[in-house]
PDB file of C-alpha atoms (C1' of nucleotides) in Angstrom:
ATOM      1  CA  UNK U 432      84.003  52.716  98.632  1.00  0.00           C
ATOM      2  CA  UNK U 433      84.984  50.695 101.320  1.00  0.00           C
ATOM      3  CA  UNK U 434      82.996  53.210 103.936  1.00  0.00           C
ATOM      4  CA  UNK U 435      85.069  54.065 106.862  1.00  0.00           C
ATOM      5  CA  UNK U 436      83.350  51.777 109.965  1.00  0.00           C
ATOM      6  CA  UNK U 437      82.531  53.299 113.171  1.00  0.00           C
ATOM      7  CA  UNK U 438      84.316  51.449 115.550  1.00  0.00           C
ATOM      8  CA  UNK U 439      82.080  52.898 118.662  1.00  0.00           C
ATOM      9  CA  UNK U 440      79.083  51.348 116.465  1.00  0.00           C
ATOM     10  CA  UNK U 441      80.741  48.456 115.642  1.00  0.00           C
ATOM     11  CA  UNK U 442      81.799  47.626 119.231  1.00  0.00           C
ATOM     12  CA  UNK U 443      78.241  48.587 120.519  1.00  0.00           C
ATOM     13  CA  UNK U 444      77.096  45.383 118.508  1.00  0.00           C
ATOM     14  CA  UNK U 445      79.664  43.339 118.927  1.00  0.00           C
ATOM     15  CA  UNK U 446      79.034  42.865 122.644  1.00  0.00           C
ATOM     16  CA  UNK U 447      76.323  39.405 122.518  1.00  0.00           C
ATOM     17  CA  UNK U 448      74.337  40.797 125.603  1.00  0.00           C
ATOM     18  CA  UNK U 449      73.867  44.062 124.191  1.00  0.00           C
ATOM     19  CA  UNK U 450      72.811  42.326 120.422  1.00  0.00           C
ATOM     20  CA  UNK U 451      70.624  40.269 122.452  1.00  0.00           C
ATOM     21  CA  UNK U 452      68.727  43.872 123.906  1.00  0.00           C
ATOM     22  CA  UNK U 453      68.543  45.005 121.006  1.00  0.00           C
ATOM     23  CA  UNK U 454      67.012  41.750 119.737  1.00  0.00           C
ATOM     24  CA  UNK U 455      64.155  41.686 122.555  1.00  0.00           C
ATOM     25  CA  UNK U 456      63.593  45.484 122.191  1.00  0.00           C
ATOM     26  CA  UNK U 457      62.830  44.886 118.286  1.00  0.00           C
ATOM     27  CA  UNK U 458      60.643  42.615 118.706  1.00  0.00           C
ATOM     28  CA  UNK U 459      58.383  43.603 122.036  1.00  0.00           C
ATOM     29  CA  UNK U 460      59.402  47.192 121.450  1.00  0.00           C
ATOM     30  CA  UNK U 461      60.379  49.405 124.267  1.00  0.00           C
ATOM     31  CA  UNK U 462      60.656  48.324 127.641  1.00  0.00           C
ATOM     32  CA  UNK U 463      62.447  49.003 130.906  1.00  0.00           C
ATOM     33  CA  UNK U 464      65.661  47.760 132.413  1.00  0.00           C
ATOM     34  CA  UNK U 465      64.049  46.039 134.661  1.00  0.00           C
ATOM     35  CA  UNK U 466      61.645  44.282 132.458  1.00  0.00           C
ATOM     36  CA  UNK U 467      64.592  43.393 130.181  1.00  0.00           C
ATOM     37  CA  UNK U 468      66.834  42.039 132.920  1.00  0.00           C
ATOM     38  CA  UNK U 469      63.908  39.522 133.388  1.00  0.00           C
ATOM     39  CA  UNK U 470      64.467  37.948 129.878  1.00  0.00           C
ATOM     40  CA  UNK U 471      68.350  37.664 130.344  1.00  0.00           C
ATOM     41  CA  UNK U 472      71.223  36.042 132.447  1.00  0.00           C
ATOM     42  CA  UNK U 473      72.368  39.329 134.111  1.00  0.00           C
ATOM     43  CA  UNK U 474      71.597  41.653 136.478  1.00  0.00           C
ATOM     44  CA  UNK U 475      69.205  44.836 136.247  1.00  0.00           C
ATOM     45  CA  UNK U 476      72.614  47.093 136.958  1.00  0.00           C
ATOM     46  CA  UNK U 477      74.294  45.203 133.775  1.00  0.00           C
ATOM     47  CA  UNK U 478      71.230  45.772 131.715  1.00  0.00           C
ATOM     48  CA  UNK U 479      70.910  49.492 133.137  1.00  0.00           C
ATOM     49  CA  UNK U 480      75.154  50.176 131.473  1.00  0.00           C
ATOM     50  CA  UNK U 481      74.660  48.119 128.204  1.00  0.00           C
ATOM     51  CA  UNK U 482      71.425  50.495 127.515  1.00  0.00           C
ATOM     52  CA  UNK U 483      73.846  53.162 128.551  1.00  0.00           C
ATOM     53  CA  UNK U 484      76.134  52.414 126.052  1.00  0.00           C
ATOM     54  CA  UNK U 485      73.767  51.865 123.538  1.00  0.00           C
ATOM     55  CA  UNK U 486      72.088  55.002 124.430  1.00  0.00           C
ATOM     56  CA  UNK U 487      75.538  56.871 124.129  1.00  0.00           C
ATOM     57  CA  UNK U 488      76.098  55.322 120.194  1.00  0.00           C
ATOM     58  CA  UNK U 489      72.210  56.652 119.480  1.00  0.00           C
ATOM     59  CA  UNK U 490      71.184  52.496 118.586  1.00  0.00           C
ATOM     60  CA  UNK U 491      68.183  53.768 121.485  1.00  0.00           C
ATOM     61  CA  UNK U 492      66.527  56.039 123.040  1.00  0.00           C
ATOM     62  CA  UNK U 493      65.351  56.634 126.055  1.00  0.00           C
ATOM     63  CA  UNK U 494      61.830  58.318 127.251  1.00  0.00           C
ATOM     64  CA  UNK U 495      60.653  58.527 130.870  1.00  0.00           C
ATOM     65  CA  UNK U 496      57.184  56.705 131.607  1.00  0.00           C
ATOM     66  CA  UNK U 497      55.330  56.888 134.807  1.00  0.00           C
ATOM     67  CA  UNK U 498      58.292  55.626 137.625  1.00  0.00           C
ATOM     68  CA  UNK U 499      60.116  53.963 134.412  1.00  0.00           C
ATOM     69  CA  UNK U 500      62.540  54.594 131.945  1.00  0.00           C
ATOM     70  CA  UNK U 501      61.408  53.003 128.591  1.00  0.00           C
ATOM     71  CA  UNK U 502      64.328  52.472 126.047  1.00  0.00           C
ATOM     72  CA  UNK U 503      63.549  51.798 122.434  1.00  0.00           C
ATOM     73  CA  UNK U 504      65.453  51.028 119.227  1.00  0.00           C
ATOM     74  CA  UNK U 505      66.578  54.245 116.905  1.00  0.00           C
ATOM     75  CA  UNK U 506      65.616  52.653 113.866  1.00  0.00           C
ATOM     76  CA  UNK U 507      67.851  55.179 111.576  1.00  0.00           C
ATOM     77  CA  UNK U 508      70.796  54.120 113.449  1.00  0.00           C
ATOM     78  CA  UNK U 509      70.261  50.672 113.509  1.00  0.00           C
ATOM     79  CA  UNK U 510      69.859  50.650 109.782  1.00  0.00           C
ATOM     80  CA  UNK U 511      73.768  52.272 110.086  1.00  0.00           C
ATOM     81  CA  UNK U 512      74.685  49.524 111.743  1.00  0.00           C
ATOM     82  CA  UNK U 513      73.301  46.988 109.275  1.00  0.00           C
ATOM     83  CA  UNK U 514      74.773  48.742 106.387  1.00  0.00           C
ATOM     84  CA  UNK U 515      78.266  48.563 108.595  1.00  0.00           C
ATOM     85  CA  UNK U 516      77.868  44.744 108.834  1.00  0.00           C
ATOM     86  CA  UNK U 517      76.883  44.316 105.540  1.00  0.00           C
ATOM     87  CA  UNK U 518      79.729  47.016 103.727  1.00  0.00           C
ATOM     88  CA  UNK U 519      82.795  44.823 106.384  1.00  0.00           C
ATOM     89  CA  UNK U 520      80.485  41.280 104.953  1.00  0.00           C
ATOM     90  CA  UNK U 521      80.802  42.343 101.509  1.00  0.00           C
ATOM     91  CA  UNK U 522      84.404  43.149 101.508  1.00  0.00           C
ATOM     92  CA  UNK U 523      85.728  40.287 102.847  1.00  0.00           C
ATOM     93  CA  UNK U 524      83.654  37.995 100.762  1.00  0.00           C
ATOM     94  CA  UNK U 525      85.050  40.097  97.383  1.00  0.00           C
ATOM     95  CA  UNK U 526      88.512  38.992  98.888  1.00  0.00           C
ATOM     96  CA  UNK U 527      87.962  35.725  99.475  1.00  0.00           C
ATOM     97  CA  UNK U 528      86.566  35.443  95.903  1.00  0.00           C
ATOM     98  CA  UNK U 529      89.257  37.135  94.555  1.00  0.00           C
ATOM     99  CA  UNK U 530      91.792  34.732  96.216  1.00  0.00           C
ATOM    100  CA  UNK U 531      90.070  31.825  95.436  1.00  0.00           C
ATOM    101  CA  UNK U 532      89.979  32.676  91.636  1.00  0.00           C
ATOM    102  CA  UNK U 533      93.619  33.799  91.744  1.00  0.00           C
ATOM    103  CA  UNK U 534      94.242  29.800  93.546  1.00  0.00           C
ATOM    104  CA  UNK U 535      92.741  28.274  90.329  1.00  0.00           C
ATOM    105  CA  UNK U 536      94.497  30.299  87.755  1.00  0.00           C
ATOM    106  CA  UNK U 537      97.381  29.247  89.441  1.00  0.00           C
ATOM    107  CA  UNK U 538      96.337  25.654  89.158  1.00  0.00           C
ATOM    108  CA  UNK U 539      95.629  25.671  85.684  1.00  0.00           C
ATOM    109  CA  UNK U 540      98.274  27.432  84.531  1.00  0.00           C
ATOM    110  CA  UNK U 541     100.507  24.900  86.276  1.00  0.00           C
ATOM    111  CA  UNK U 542      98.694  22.399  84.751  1.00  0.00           C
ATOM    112  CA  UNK U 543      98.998  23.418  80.760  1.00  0.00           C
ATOM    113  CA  UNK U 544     102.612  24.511  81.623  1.00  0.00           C
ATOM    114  CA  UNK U 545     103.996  21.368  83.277  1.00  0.00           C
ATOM    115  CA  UNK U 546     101.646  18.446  82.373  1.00  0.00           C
ATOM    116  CA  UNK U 547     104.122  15.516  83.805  1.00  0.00           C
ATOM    117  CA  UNK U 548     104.501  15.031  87.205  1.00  0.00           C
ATOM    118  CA  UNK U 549     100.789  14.859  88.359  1.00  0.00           C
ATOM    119  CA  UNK U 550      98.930  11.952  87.014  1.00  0.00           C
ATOM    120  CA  UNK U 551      96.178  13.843  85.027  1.00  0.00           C
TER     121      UNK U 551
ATOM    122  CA  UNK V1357      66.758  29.890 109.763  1.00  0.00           C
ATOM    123  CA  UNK V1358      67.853  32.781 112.736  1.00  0.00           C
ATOM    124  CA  UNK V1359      71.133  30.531 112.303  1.00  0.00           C
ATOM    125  CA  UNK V1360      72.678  31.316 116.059  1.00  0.00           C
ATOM    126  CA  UNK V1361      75.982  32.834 116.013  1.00  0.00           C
ATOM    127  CA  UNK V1362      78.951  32.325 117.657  1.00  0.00           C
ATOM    128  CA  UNK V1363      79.908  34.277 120.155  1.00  0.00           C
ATOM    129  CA  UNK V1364      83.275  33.764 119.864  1.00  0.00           C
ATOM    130  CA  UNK V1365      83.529  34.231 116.743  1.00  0.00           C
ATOM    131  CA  UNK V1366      81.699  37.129 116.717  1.00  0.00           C
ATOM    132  CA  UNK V1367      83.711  38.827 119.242  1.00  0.00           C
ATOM    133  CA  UNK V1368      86.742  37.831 117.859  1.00  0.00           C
ATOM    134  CA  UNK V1369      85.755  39.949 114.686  1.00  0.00           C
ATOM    135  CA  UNK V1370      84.421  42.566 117.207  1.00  0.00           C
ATOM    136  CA  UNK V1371      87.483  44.093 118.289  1.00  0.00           C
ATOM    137  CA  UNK V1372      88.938  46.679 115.490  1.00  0.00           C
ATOM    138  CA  UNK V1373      92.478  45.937 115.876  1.00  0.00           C
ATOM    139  CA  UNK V1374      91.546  42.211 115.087  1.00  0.00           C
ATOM    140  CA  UNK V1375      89.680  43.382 111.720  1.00  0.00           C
ATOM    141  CA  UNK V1376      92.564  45.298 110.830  1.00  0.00           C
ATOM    142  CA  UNK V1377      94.780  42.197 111.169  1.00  0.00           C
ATOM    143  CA  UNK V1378      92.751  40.158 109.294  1.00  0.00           C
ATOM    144  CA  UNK V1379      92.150  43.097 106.087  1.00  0.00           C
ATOM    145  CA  UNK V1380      96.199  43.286 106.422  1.00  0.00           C
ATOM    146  CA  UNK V1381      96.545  39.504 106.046  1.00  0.00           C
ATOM    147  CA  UNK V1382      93.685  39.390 103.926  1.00  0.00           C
ATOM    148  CA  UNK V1383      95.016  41.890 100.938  1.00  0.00           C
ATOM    149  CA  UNK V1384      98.974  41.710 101.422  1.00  0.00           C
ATOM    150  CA  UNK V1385      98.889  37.774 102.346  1.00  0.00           C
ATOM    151  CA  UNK V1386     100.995  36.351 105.366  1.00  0.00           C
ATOM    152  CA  UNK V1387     102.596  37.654 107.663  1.00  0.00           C
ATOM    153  CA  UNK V1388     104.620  37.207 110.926  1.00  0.00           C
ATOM    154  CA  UNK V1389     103.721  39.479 114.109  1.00  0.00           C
ATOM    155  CA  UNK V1390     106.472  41.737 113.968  1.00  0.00           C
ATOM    156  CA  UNK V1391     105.580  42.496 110.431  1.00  0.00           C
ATOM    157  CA  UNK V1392     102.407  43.266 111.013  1.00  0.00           C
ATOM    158  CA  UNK V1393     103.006  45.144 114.287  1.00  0.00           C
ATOM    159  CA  UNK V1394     104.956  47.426 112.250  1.00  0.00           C
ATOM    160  CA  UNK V1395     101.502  48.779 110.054  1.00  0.00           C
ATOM    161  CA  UNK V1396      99.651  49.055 113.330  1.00  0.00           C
ATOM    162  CA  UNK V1397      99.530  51.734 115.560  1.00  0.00           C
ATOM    163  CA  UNK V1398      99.945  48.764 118.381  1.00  0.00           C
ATOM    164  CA  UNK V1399     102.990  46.840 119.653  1.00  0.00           C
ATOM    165  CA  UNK V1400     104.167  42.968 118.559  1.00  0.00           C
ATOM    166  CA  UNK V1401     103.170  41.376 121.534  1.00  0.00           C
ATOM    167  CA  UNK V1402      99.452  43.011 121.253  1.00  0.00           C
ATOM    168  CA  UNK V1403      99.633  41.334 118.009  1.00  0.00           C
ATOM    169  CA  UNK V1404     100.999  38.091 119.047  1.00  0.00           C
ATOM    170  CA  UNK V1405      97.358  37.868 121.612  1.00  0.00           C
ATOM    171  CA  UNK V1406      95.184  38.941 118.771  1.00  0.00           C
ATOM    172  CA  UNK V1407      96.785  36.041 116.267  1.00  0.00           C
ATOM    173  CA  UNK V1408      96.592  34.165 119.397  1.00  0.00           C
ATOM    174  CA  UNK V1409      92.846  34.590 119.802  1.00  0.00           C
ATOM    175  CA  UNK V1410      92.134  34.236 116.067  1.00  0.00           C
ATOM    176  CA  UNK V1411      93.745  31.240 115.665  1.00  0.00           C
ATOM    177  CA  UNK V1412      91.993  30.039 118.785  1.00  0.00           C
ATOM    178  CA  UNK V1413      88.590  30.560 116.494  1.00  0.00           C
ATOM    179  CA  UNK V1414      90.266  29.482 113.639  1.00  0.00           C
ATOM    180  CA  UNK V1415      89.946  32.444 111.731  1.00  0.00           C
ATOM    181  CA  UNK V1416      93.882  32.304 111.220  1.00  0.00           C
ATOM    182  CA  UNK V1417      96.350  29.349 110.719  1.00  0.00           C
ATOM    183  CA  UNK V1418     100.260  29.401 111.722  1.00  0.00           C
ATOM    184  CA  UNK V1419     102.783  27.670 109.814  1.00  0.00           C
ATOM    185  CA  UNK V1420     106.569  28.274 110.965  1.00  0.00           C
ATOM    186  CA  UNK V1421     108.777  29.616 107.747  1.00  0.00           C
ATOM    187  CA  UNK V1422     112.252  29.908 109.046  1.00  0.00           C
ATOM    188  CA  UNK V1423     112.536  31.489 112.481  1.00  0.00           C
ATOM    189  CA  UNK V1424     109.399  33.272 111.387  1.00  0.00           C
ATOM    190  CA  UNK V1425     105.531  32.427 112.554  1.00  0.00           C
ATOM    191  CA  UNK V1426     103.100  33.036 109.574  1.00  0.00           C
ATOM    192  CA  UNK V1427      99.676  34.012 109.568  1.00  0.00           C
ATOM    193  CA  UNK V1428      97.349  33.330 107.270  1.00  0.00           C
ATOM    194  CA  UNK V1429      93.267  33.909 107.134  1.00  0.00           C
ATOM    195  CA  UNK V1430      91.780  30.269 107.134  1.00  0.00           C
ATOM    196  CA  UNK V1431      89.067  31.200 104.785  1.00  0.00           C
ATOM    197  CA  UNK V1432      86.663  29.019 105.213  1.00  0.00           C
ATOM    198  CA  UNK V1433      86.000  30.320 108.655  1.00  0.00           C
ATOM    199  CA  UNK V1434      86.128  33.540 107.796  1.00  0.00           C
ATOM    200  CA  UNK V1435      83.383  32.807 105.277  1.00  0.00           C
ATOM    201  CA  UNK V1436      81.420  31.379 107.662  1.00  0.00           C
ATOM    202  CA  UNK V1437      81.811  34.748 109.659  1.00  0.00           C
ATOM    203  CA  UNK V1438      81.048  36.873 106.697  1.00  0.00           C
ATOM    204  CA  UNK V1439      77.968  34.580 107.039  1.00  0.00           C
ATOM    205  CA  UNK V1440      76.940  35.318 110.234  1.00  0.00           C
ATOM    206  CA  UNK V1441      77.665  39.013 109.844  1.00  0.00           C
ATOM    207  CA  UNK V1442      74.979  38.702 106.870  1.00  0.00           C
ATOM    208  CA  UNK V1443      72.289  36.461 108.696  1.00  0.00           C
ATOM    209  CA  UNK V1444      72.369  39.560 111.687  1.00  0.00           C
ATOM    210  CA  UNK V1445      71.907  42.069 109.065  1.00  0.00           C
ATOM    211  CA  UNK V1446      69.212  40.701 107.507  1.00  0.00           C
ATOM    212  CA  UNK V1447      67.435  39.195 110.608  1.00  0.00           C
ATOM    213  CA  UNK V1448      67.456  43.247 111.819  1.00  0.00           C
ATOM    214  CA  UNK V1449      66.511  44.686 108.619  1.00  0.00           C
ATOM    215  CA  UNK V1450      63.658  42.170 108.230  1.00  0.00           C
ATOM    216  CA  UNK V1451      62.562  43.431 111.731  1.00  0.00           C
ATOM    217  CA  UNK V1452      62.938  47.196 110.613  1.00  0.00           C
ATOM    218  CA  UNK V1453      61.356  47.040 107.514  1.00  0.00           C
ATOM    219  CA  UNK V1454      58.294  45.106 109.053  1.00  0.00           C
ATOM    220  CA  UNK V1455      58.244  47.964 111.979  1.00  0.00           C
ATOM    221  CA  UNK V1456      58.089  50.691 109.154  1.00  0.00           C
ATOM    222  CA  UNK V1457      55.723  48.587 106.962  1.00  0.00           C
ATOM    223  CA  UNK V1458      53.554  48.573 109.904  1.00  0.00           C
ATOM    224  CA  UNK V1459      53.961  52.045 110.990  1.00  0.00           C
ATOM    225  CA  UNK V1460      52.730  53.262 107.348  1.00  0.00           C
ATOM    226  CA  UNK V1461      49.439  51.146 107.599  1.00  0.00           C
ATOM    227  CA  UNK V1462      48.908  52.950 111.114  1.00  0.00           C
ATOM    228  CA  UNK V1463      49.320  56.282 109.758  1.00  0.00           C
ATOM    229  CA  UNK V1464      47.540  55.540 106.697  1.00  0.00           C
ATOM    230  CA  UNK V1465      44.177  54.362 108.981  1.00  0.00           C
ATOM    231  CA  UNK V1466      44.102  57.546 111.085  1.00  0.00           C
ATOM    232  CA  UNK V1467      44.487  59.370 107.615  1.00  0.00           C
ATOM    233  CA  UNK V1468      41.863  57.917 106.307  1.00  0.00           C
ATOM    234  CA  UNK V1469      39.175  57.326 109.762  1.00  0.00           C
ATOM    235  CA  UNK V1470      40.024  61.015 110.378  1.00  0.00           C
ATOM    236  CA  UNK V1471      40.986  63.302 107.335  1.00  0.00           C
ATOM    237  CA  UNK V1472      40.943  66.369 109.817  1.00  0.00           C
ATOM    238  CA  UNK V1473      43.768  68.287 111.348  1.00  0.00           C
ATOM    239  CA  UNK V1474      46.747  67.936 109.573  1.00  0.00           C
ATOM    240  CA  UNK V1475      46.950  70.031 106.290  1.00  0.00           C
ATOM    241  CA  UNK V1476      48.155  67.269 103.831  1.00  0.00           C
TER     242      UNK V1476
ATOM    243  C1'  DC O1115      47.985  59.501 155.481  1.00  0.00           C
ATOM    244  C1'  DA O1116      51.132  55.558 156.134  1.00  0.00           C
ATOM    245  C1'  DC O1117      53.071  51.407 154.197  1.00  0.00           C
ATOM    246  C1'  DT O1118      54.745  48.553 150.857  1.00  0.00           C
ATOM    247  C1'  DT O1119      56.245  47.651 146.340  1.00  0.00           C
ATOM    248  C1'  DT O1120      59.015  48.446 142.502  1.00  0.00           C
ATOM    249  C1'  DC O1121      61.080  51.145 139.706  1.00  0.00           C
ATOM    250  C1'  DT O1122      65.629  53.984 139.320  1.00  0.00           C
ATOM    251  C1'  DG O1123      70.615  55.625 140.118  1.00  0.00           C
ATOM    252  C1'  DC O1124      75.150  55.518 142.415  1.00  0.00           C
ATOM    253  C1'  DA O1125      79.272  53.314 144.558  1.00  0.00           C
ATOM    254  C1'  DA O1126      82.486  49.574 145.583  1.00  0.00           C
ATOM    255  C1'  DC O1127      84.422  45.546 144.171  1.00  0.00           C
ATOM    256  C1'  DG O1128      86.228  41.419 141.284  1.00  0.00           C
ATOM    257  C1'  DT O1129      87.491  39.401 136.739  1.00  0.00           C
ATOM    258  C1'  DT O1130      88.537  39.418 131.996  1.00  0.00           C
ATOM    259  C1'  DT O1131      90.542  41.772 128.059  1.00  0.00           C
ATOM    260  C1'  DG O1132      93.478  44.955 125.320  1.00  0.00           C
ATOM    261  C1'  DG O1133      97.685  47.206 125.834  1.00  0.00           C
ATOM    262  C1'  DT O1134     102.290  48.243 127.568  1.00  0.00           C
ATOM    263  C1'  DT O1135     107.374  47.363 129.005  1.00  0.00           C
ATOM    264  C1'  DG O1136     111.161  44.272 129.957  1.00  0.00           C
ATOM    265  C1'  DC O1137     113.800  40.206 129.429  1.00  0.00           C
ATOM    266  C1'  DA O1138     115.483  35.643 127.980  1.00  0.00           C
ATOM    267  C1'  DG O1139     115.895  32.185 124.264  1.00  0.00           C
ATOM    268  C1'  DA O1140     116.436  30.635 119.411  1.00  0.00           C
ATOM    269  C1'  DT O1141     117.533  31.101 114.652  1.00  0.00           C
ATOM    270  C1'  DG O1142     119.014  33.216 110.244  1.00  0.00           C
ATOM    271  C1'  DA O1143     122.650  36.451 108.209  1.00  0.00           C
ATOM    272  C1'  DC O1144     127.404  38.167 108.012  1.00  0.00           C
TER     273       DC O1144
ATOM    274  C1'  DG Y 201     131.577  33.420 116.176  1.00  0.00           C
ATOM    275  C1'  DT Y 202     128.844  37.586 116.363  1.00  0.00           C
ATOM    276  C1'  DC Y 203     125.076  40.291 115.492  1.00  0.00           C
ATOM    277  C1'  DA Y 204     120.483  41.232 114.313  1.00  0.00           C
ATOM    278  C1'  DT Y 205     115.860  39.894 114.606  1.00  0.00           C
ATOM    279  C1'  DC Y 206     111.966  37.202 115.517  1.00  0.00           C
ATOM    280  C1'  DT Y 207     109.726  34.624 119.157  1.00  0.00           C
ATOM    281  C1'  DG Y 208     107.665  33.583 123.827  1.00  0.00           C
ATOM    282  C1'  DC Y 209     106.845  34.511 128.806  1.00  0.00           C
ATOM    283  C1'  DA Y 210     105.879  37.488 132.891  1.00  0.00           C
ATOM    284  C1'  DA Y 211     104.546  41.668 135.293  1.00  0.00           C
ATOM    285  C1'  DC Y 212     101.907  45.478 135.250  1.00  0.00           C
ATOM    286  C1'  DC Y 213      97.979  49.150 133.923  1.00  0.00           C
ATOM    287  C1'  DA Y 214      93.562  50.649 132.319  1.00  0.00           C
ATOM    288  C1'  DA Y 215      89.078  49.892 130.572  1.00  0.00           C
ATOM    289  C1'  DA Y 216      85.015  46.922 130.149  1.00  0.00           C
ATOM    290  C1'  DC Y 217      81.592  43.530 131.860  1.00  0.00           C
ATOM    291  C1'  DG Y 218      79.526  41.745 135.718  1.00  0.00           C
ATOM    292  C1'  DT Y 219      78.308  41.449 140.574  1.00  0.00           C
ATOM    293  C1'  DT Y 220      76.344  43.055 145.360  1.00  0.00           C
ATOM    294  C1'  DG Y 221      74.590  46.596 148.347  1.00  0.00           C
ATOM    295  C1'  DC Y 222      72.244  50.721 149.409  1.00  0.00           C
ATOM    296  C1'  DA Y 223      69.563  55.015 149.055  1.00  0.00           C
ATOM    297  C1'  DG Y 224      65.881  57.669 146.744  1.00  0.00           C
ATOM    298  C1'  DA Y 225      61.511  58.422 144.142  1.00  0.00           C
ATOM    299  C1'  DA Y 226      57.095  57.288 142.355  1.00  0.00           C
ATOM    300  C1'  DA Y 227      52.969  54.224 141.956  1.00  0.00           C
ATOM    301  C1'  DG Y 228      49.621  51.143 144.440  1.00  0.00           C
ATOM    302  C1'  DT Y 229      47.016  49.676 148.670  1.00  0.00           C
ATOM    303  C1'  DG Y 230      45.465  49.563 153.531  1.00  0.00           C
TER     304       DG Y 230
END
DNA sequence: CACTTTCTGCAACGTTTGGTTGCAGATGAC
DNA sequence: GTCATCTGCAACCAAACGTTGCAGAAAGTG
């Protein structure tokens, strides 16, 4: 258990521009730097690296049409991704839930064991 | 729904030496810098900025114990990032299952306008 | 064909971030 | 009191994110 993350995945999606691309490209599906750049606060040559990056961790790829270069989501990949998110989510949550129950068995016990100080 | 995320928050998950910390704190409980410097592969005062910057998203809480700073995971806030870590998951598996949903009926209409070329 | 438009890629530069080393101060242990 | 150790601050380096500027290539239009 506890799969291993990819931190070059992880860090590939933890950028908020580059979740953002990813977000447009899902739902329009492929497009250009250019035409993405449009849709976001940054420049063309900012758009052009985060696909790079992207690009170089396989979350898209990248096929040549007419003068443009059309990037679109690997869906395999992304579905990697997801499973990373969810496997770190998961985790952490089975922690928390373990120190939470470990807080109340504490309380109780101090509760049958000692019942004078606290009022009830 | 599409509950926005928080950037900072986000990113201060992001960075792997910062989900180290907080699976260190997390399973072995508090801890001061120098003591978890010394199960890291990084130096104290690399520690000290990424307690600083978790604490500055309230992921972790410092109480002074002696001459010592502790860290602890707040865990309510981490919760609430195990959250958000869920709601992107889900928001991009909704979109890839839809995308392969749709993908299926496309191939299943040129099966079926054109039972031709391809040999089963 | 020539001209313009609009894609692309590359290079230089500035700022923030993750990391280091070095040093001074404060506090617990002996 | 002395020593060990934990803390905080400052300087410095490298990589990442973002910008501007420029040159080249391919499509559209006269």
């Amino acid at each position: 258990m506890t799969t291993v993350v990819d931190d070059d995945l992880w860090s590939a999606i933890g950028d908020p521009t580059r979740r953002k691309l990813l977000d447009l490209i899902l739902s329009d599906g492929p497009a250009s730097a250019s035409g993405l750049s449009g849709r976001l606060p940054v420049t063309r040559q900012a758009v052009a690296k985060h696909l790079a990056v992207l690009d170089r961790v396989g979350l898209v790829h990248v096929a040549p049409a007419g003068r443009e270069m059309r990037y679109g989501v690997d869906e395999a990949q992304l579905a990697r991704a997801v499973a990373q998110l969810a496997d770190v989510g998961s985790s952490w949550d089975a922690r928390l839930r373990r120190i939470k129950k470990l807080a109340e068995a504490l309380q109780a016990a101090s509760d049958t064991s000692t019942n004078n100080d606290k009022k009830e």
